[in-house]
Tab-separated table of C-alpha atoms in Angstrom:
chain	number	residue	atom	x	y	z
A	23	MET	CA	136.036	135.801	81.833
A	24	SER	CA	139.015	136.929	83.913
A	25	THR	CA	140.271	138.981	80.907
A	26	ALA	CA	136.938	140.780	80.679
A	27	LEU	CA	136.952	141.461	84.403
A	28	ASP	CA	140.505	142.807	84.301
A	29	LYS	CA	139.663	145.095	81.391
A	30	PHE	CA	136.719	146.754	83.139
A	31	GLN	CA	137.942	146.599	86.729
A	32	ARG	CA	137.288	149.814	88.716
A	33	LEU	CA	135.156	151.311	85.924
A	34	GLU	CA	132.709	153.858	87.341
A	35	GLY	CA	130.106	156.285	86.028
A	36	MET	CA	127.134	158.414	86.962
A	37	ALA	CA	123.546	157.136	86.783
A	38	LEU	CA	120.004	157.657	88.095
A	39	TRP	CA	118.754	155.051	90.556
A	40	ARG	CA	115.241	154.499	91.888
A	41	ALA	CA	114.739	151.921	94.629
A	42	THR	CA	110.928	151.742	94.312
A	43	PRO	CA	108.349	153.284	91.955
A	44	ASP	CA	107.044	155.644	94.667
A	45	VAL	CA	110.380	157.449	95.273
A	46	GLN	CA	112.241	159.942	93.136
A	47	ARG	CA	115.237	158.939	91.144
A	48	ARG	CA	118.520	159.957	92.685
A	49	GLU	CA	121.933	160.510	91.210
A	50	VAL	CA	124.352	157.756	92.121
A	51	ILE	CA	127.784	156.423	91.264
A	52	VAL	CA	127.888	153.011	89.585
A	53	SER	CA	131.024	150.950	90.200
A	54	LEU	CA	131.824	147.576	88.643
A	55	GLY	CA	133.314	144.849	90.779
A	56	GLU	CA	134.362	141.294	89.894
A	57	ALA	CA	130.826	139.919	90.020
A	58	THR	CA	128.730	142.778	91.350
A	59	LEU	CA	127.446	146.152	90.341
A	60	VAL	CA	127.774	148.563	93.290
A	61	ILE	CA	125.491	151.591	93.557
A	62	LYS	CA	126.934	154.352	95.808
A	63	ASP	CA	125.941	157.789	96.868
A	64	ALA	CA	128.015	160.970	96.433
A	65	GLN	CA	129.872	160.227	99.663
A	66	ASP	CA	131.007	156.891	98.199
A	67	ARG	CA	128.763	154.908	100.542
A	68	ALA	CA	127.298	151.755	99.089
A	69	LEU	CA	123.514	151.889	98.770
A	70	THR	CA	123.018	148.445	97.245
A	71	HIS	CA	124.777	145.676	95.379
A	72	TRP	CA	123.462	143.889	92.293
A	73	SER	CA	124.799	140.535	91.226
A	74	LEU	CA	126.038	140.894	87.659
A	75	PRO	CA	124.557	137.567	86.467
A	76	ALA	CA	121.182	138.810	87.766
A	77	VAL	CA	121.304	142.205	86.033
A	78	ARG	CA	118.694	142.569	83.270
A	79	ARG	CA	118.206	145.356	80.736
A	80	LEU	CA	114.724	146.797	80.518
A	81	ASN	CA	115.152	148.405	77.065
A	82	PRO	CA	117.733	146.542	74.952
A	83	GLY	CA	119.110	148.690	72.139
A	84	GLN	CA	117.524	151.911	73.414
A	85	GLN	CA	118.973	154.966	75.141
A	86	PRO	CA	119.307	155.789	77.919
A	87	ALA	CA	119.973	152.232	79.040
A	88	VAL	CA	117.778	151.072	81.933
A	89	PHE	CA	118.792	148.088	84.045
A	90	PHE	CA	117.078	146.241	86.890
A	91	PRO	CA	117.892	143.291	89.154
A	92	ASP	CA	116.265	140.048	88.077
A	93	GLY	CA	113.029	139.494	89.958
A	94	ASP	CA	112.515	143.165	90.903
A	95	SER	CA	111.704	145.335	87.879
A	96	ASP	CA	110.505	148.121	90.204
A	97	GLU	CA	114.106	148.966	91.115
A	98	THR	CA	115.826	150.614	88.139
A	99	LEU	CA	119.173	152.094	87.168
A	100	GLU	CA	119.270	154.532	84.251
A	101	ILE	CA	122.650	155.222	82.595
A	102	ASP	CA	122.891	158.070	80.125
A	103	ALA	CA	124.351	157.624	76.647
A	104	ALA	CA	127.312	159.719	77.758
A	105	HIS	CA	128.481	156.643	79.673
A	106	ASP	CA	128.330	154.142	76.810
A	107	ASP	CA	131.581	152.611	78.033
A	108	LEU	CA	129.886	151.760	81.342
A	109	VAL	CA	126.820	150.337	79.586
A	110	GLU	CA	129.039	148.241	77.342
A	111	ALA	CA	131.017	147.029	80.333
A	112	ILE	CA	127.866	146.011	82.231
A	113	GLU	CA	126.525	144.109	79.212
A	114	LYS	CA	129.785	142.255	78.622
A	115	LEU	CA	130.512	141.509	82.231
A	116	ARG	CA	127.058	140.201	83.141
A	117	LYS	CA	127.143	137.879	80.119
A	118	ALA	CA	130.681	136.755	80.920
A	119	VAL	CA	129.785	135.998	84.524
A	120	ALA	CA	126.486	134.420	83.555
A	121	ARG	CA	128.000	131.767	81.252
A	122	PRO	CA	129.486	129.593	84.000
A	123	THR	CA	126.279	130.003	85.995
A	124	ASN	CA	124.206	128.780	83.081
A	125	ALA	CA	126.573	125.892	82.547
A	126	SER	CA	126.399	125.148	86.240
A	127	GLY	CA	122.633	125.346	86.009
A	128	ARG	CA	122.632	122.865	83.165
A	129	LEU	CA	124.936	120.643	85.164
A	130	ARG	CA	122.630	120.877	88.183
A	131	MET	CA	119.673	120.029	85.982
A	132	SER	CA	121.553	117.050	84.553
A	133	VAL	CA	122.488	115.855	88.024
A	134	LEU	CA	118.910	116.378	89.174
A	135	ALA	CA	117.595	114.433	86.190
A	136	ILE	CA	119.992	111.576	86.918
A	137	SER	CA	119.015	111.634	90.588
A	138	VAL	CA	115.322	111.550	89.743
A	139	ALA	CA	115.900	108.687	87.319
A	140	THR	CA	117.875	106.818	89.975
A	141	VAL	CA	115.164	107.321	92.583
A	142	ALA	CA	112.520	106.277	90.066
A	143	SER	CA	114.509	103.155	89.238
A	144	LEU	CA	114.836	102.361	92.920
A	145	ALA	CA	111.111	102.886	93.373
A	146	VAL	CA	110.331	100.569	90.473
A	147	PHE	CA	112.934	97.865	91.018
A	148	TRP	CA	114.068	98.045	94.634
A	149	LEU	CA	111.134	99.342	96.658
A	150	PRO	CA	108.635	96.546	95.846
A	151	ASP	CA	111.126	93.844	96.874
A	152	ALA	CA	112.212	95.776	99.946
A	153	LEU	CA	108.627	96.263	101.109
A	154	ALA	CA	107.735	92.645	100.393
A	155	ASN	CA	110.810	91.368	102.249
A	156	HIS	CA	109.985	93.535	105.241
A	157	ALA	CA	106.362	92.416	105.262
A	158	LEU	CA	107.379	88.765	105.046
A	159	ARG	CA	109.725	89.224	108.013
A	160	VAL	CA	107.234	90.867	110.335
A	161	VAL	CA	103.839	89.352	109.406
A	162	PRO	CA	102.731	86.982	112.195
A	163	ASN	CA	101.915	83.331	111.550
A	164	VAL	CA	98.281	83.902	112.458
A	165	ALA	CA	97.979	86.352	109.561
A	166	ARG	CA	99.575	83.857	107.182
A	167	GLN	CA	97.164	81.174	108.334
A	168	SER	CA	94.190	83.477	107.888
A	169	ILE	CA	95.287	84.397	104.352
A	170	GLY	CA	95.831	80.719	103.507
A	171	GLN	CA	92.367	79.800	104.795
A	172	ASP	CA	90.806	82.641	102.787
A	173	MET	CA	92.532	81.399	99.634
A	174	GLN	CA	91.448	77.864	100.439
A	175	GLN	CA	87.827	79.029	100.518
A	176	LEU	CA	88.169	81.180	97.395
A	177	ALA	CA	89.555	78.212	95.457
A	178	THR	CA	86.126	76.556	95.663
A	179	ARG	CA	84.797	79.169	93.211
A	180	LEU	CA	87.083	77.627	90.600
A	181	THR	CA	87.161	73.973	91.617
A	182	GLY	CA	83.959	73.250	93.505
A	183	GLN	CA	83.814	72.193	97.137
A	184	PRO	CA	86.746	70.083	98.389
A	185	CYS	CA	86.215	66.331	98.462
A	186	SER	CA	85.123	65.277	101.922
A	187	ALA	CA	83.768	61.735	102.078
A	188	PRO	CA	83.314	61.081	105.837
A	189	LEU	CA	85.284	57.829	105.855
A	190	ALA	CA	88.309	59.614	104.371
A	191	VAL	CA	88.484	62.453	106.900
A	192	PRO	CA	90.739	60.497	109.323
A	193	ALA	CA	93.015	59.644	106.371
A	194	VAL	CA	93.402	63.326	105.484
A	195	ASP	CA	94.219	64.093	109.116
A	196	ALA	CA	96.827	61.330	109.133
A	197	LEU	CA	98.383	62.636	105.883
A	198	GLN	CA	98.574	66.158	107.311
A	199	LYS	CA	100.316	64.928	110.445
A	200	ARG	CA	102.693	62.683	108.498
A	201	LEU	CA	103.820	65.530	106.213
A	202	GLN	CA	103.521	68.251	108.874
A	203	VAL	CA	101.038	70.240	106.797
A	204	ARG	CA	98.481	72.329	108.630
A	205	SER	CA	95.661	71.765	106.142
A	206	ILE	CA	95.227	69.781	102.926
A	207	SER	CA	92.249	70.331	100.609
A	208	ILE	CA	91.647	67.708	97.934
A	209	LEU	CA	89.972	69.401	94.996
A	210	PRO	CA	87.617	67.656	92.589
A	211	ASN	CA	88.364	69.748	89.489
A	212	ALA	CA	90.789	72.157	87.783
A	213	LEU	CA	93.949	71.274	89.709
A	214	ARG	CA	95.918	68.206	88.618
A	215	GLU	CA	98.894	68.371	90.958
A	216	ALA	CA	99.395	70.508	94.090
A	217	VAL	CA	100.000	74.121	95.070
A	218	ALA	CA	101.191	75.556	98.365
A	219	LEU	CA	99.337	78.426	100.039
A	220	PRO	CA	100.376	80.701	102.926
A	221	GLY	CA	100.003	79.351	106.438
A	222	ASN	CA	101.194	75.824	105.543
A	223	VAL	CA	98.055	75.065	103.512
A	224	VAL	CA	98.132	72.832	100.430
A	225	LEU	CA	95.638	72.295	97.622
A	226	LEU	CA	95.881	68.817	96.107
A	227	GLY	CA	94.316	67.565	92.888
A	228	ARG	CA	92.284	64.352	93.141
A	229	ASP	CA	94.261	62.817	90.261
A	230	THR	CA	97.325	62.492	92.484
A	231	ILE	CA	95.299	60.109	94.657
A	232	GLU	CA	92.993	58.275	92.261
A	233	ASP	CA	95.461	57.613	89.423
A	234	TYR	CA	98.173	55.900	91.457
A	235	GLU	CA	98.460	52.808	93.579
A	236	GLU	CA	100.482	54.255	96.446
A	237	PRO	CA	100.189	57.389	98.584
A	238	ASP	CA	103.831	58.295	97.924
A	239	VAL	CA	102.831	60.086	94.718
A	240	ALA	CA	100.327	62.407	96.411
A	241	ALA	CA	102.808	62.986	99.235
A	242	GLY	CA	105.501	63.717	96.657
A	243	TYR	CA	103.413	66.361	94.916
A	244	ILE	CA	102.745	68.028	98.274
A	245	VAL	CA	106.445	68.101	99.158
A	246	ALA	CA	107.328	69.340	95.660
A	247	ALA	CA	104.748	72.156	95.833
A	248	GLN	CA	106.062	73.369	99.163
A	249	THR	CA	109.646	73.170	97.916
A	250	ALA	CA	108.790	75.178	94.792
A	251	SER	CA	107.148	77.857	96.988
A	252	PRO	CA	109.030	77.908	100.302
A	253	ASP	CA	107.112	81.062	101.269
A	254	PRO	CA	103.839	81.139	99.288
A	255	LEU	CA	102.934	84.550	100.705
A	256	ARG	CA	105.777	86.056	98.657
A	257	GLY	CA	103.997	85.016	95.472
A	258	VAL	CA	100.825	86.760	96.617
A	259	LEU	CA	102.729	89.980	97.334
A	260	GLU	CA	104.472	89.794	93.957
A	261	THR	CA	101.062	89.551	92.307
A	262	GLY	CA	99.716	92.494	94.314
A	263	GLY	CA	102.768	94.776	94.163
A	264	ILE	CA	103.565	97.635	96.532
A	265	ARG	CA	99.946	98.209	97.483
A	266	ALA	CA	99.581	94.632	98.712
A	267	SER	CA	102.736	94.861	100.851
A	268	LEU	CA	101.563	98.129	102.391
A	269	ARG	CA	98.111	96.671	103.063
A	270	LEU	CA	99.643	93.635	104.754
A	271	LEU	CA	101.956	95.790	106.870
A	272	THR	CA	99.206	98.131	108.009
A	273	SER	CA	96.277	95.759	108.472
A	274	GLY	CA	97.638	92.217	108.413
A	275	THR	CA	95.156	91.333	105.668
A	276	LEU	CA	95.010	91.235	101.874
A	277	PRO	CA	92.052	92.097	99.613
A	278	GLU	CA	89.858	89.266	98.397
A	279	ASP	CA	90.210	90.202	94.723
A	280	LEU	CA	93.998	89.849	94.979
A	281	LEU	CA	93.757	86.464	96.684
A	282	LEU	CA	91.316	85.222	94.052
A	283	LYS	CA	93.514	86.520	91.239
A	284	HIS	CA	96.537	84.742	92.685
A	285	ILE	CA	94.755	81.450	93.299
A	286	GLU	CA	93.485	81.535	89.700
A	287	ARG	CA	97.082	81.951	88.547
A	288	LEU	CA	98.308	79.113	90.762
A	289	ILE	CA	95.664	76.693	89.565
A	290	SER	CA	96.092	77.523	85.879
A	291	THR	CA	99.899	77.665	86.028
A	292	PRO	CA	101.440	75.990	89.090
A	293	PRO	CA	104.963	77.150	90.003
A	294	THR	CA	107.873	75.530	88.196
A	295	ALA	CA	109.360	72.579	90.053
A	296	ALA	CA	112.276	73.350	92.337
A	297	ALA	CA	115.847	72.418	91.456
A	298	ASP	CA	116.663	68.725	91.727
A	299	THR	CA	119.060	69.266	94.626
A	300	ASP	CA	116.369	71.127	96.584
A	301	LEU	CA	113.801	68.418	95.859
A	302	ILE	CA	116.130	65.647	96.957
A	303	ALA	CA	116.874	67.437	100.218
A	304	ALA	CA	113.187	68.168	100.865
A	305	PHE	CA	112.081	64.566	100.223
A	306	GLU	CA	114.801	63.314	102.539
A	307	GLU	CA	113.768	65.755	105.250
A	308	LYS	CA	110.097	64.763	104.984
A	309	ARG	CA	111.013	61.043	104.723
A	310	VAL	CA	109.140	60.593	101.446
A	311	ARG	CA	110.180	58.311	98.585
A	312	LEU	CA	111.185	60.358	95.556
A	313	GLN	CA	111.049	57.705	92.847
A	314	PRO	CA	107.210	57.378	92.707
A	315	TYR	CA	106.860	61.142	92.325
A	316	ALA	CA	109.581	61.306	89.665
A	317	LEU	CA	107.900	58.550	87.638
A	318	ALA	CA	104.505	60.255	88.028
A	319	ARG	CA	105.986	63.389	86.480
A	320	ASP	CA	107.528	61.397	83.633
A	321	PRO	CA	106.585	57.700	83.339
A	322	SER	CA	109.553	57.135	81.014
A	323	GLY	CA	111.898	58.427	83.675
A	324	GLU	CA	114.037	60.218	81.085
A	325	SER	CA	113.518	63.797	82.224
A	326	THR	CA	113.564	62.897	85.918
A	327	LEU	CA	116.454	60.423	85.836
A	328	PRO	CA	118.669	62.565	88.140
A	329	LEU	CA	115.897	62.447	90.754
A	330	ILE	CA	115.456	58.708	90.404
A	331	GLU	CA	119.183	58.003	90.659
A	332	ALA	CA	119.691	60.255	93.694
A	333	ALA	CA	116.428	59.407	95.424
A	334	PRO	CA	116.570	58.666	99.149
A	335	PHE	CA	114.490	55.819	100.566
A	336	THR	CA	114.425	53.609	97.479
A	337	GLU	CA	113.161	50.739	99.592
A	338	ASP	CA	110.733	50.807	102.500
A	339	LEU	CA	110.285	54.046	104.397
A	340	PRO	CA	111.122	54.326	108.086
A	341	GLU	CA	107.504	55.399	108.482
A	342	PRO	CA	104.865	54.762	105.771
A	343	ILE	CA	102.980	57.710	104.295
A	344	LEU	CA	99.651	56.123	105.272
A	345	ILE	CA	98.612	52.750	106.568
A	346	ASP	CA	96.644	50.639	104.092
A	347	ARG	CA	93.159	51.293	105.428
A	348	TYR	CA	93.743	55.051	105.399
A	349	TRP	CA	95.051	54.893	101.855
A	350	VAL	CA	92.023	52.939	100.671
A	351	ALA	CA	89.724	55.440	102.391
A	352	LEU	CA	91.602	58.392	100.910
A	353	GLN	CA	91.222	57.035	97.376
A	354	GLY	CA	87.477	57.233	97.814
A	355	ILE	CA	87.387	60.766	99.216
A	356	CYS	CA	85.822	62.231	96.085
A	357	GLY	CA	83.286	59.422	95.733
A	358	SER	CA	79.568	59.976	96.274
């Protein structure tokens, strides 16, 4: 490009210029600069400058050659055939100067495309987690409790009303206090083990009570469910996506259809059990025997052997899960 510019530097010629369609054409001097076309009057005063990359030809291949600045075809510059050298110079120079611009334009478009793709990736992969994390940090406990209670009620559409034999109510209260759980619902159908809900609420399947001889198994399933879902509200937000996080941030509530959808998922496919090390630590913190739970998961003990071998409280607990009369009452909670 520099060779082309050097070759045509200081080239000038006469032409007819019209600034707007409603004025007469006037005779001007056209001078080529490094990247501009300068239009001057007879006194060598510049009337206007055109950027060479923006110069367009109105009548390619025809004479006299008529040029105009890109974006304003009303302003024209007519160069007679007698100045073919000037026409040729304008054509070559504007193309020479335009090539880097086009390349730069392609580069800008490539950079823009990459930027858009990056932003889109962030929106897809980063934004949902970021919004959910923020919502989980700022949502008050009262909102969590309300959401947990709503899910507790919605679960009855799938499982029937929670078991509530009057004699067992004090036993449920005692179990809640012993495990520091705000609310435990014992469900008659659909759920075999336990799932944790927001607001320190737990749904417990009746089988964990009726099929075993000691309350440690039911207590173990409760501890395991809460360990597998240390913040159950996160699972709800993951099910609902960005819209759910925004709804929670703006209103402190979540739509019923989302809560029902998530509780259906929990009941049909409870979360995978937590890592053995996390379970062992959780059982020790809650002062619950781990061996009965491990054997309930696998009566052979083969798949849960690491839990059995590392279990705290292999003998008597410092504090029993339930006293005998409460345990007997709890086993009849789903009776008529």
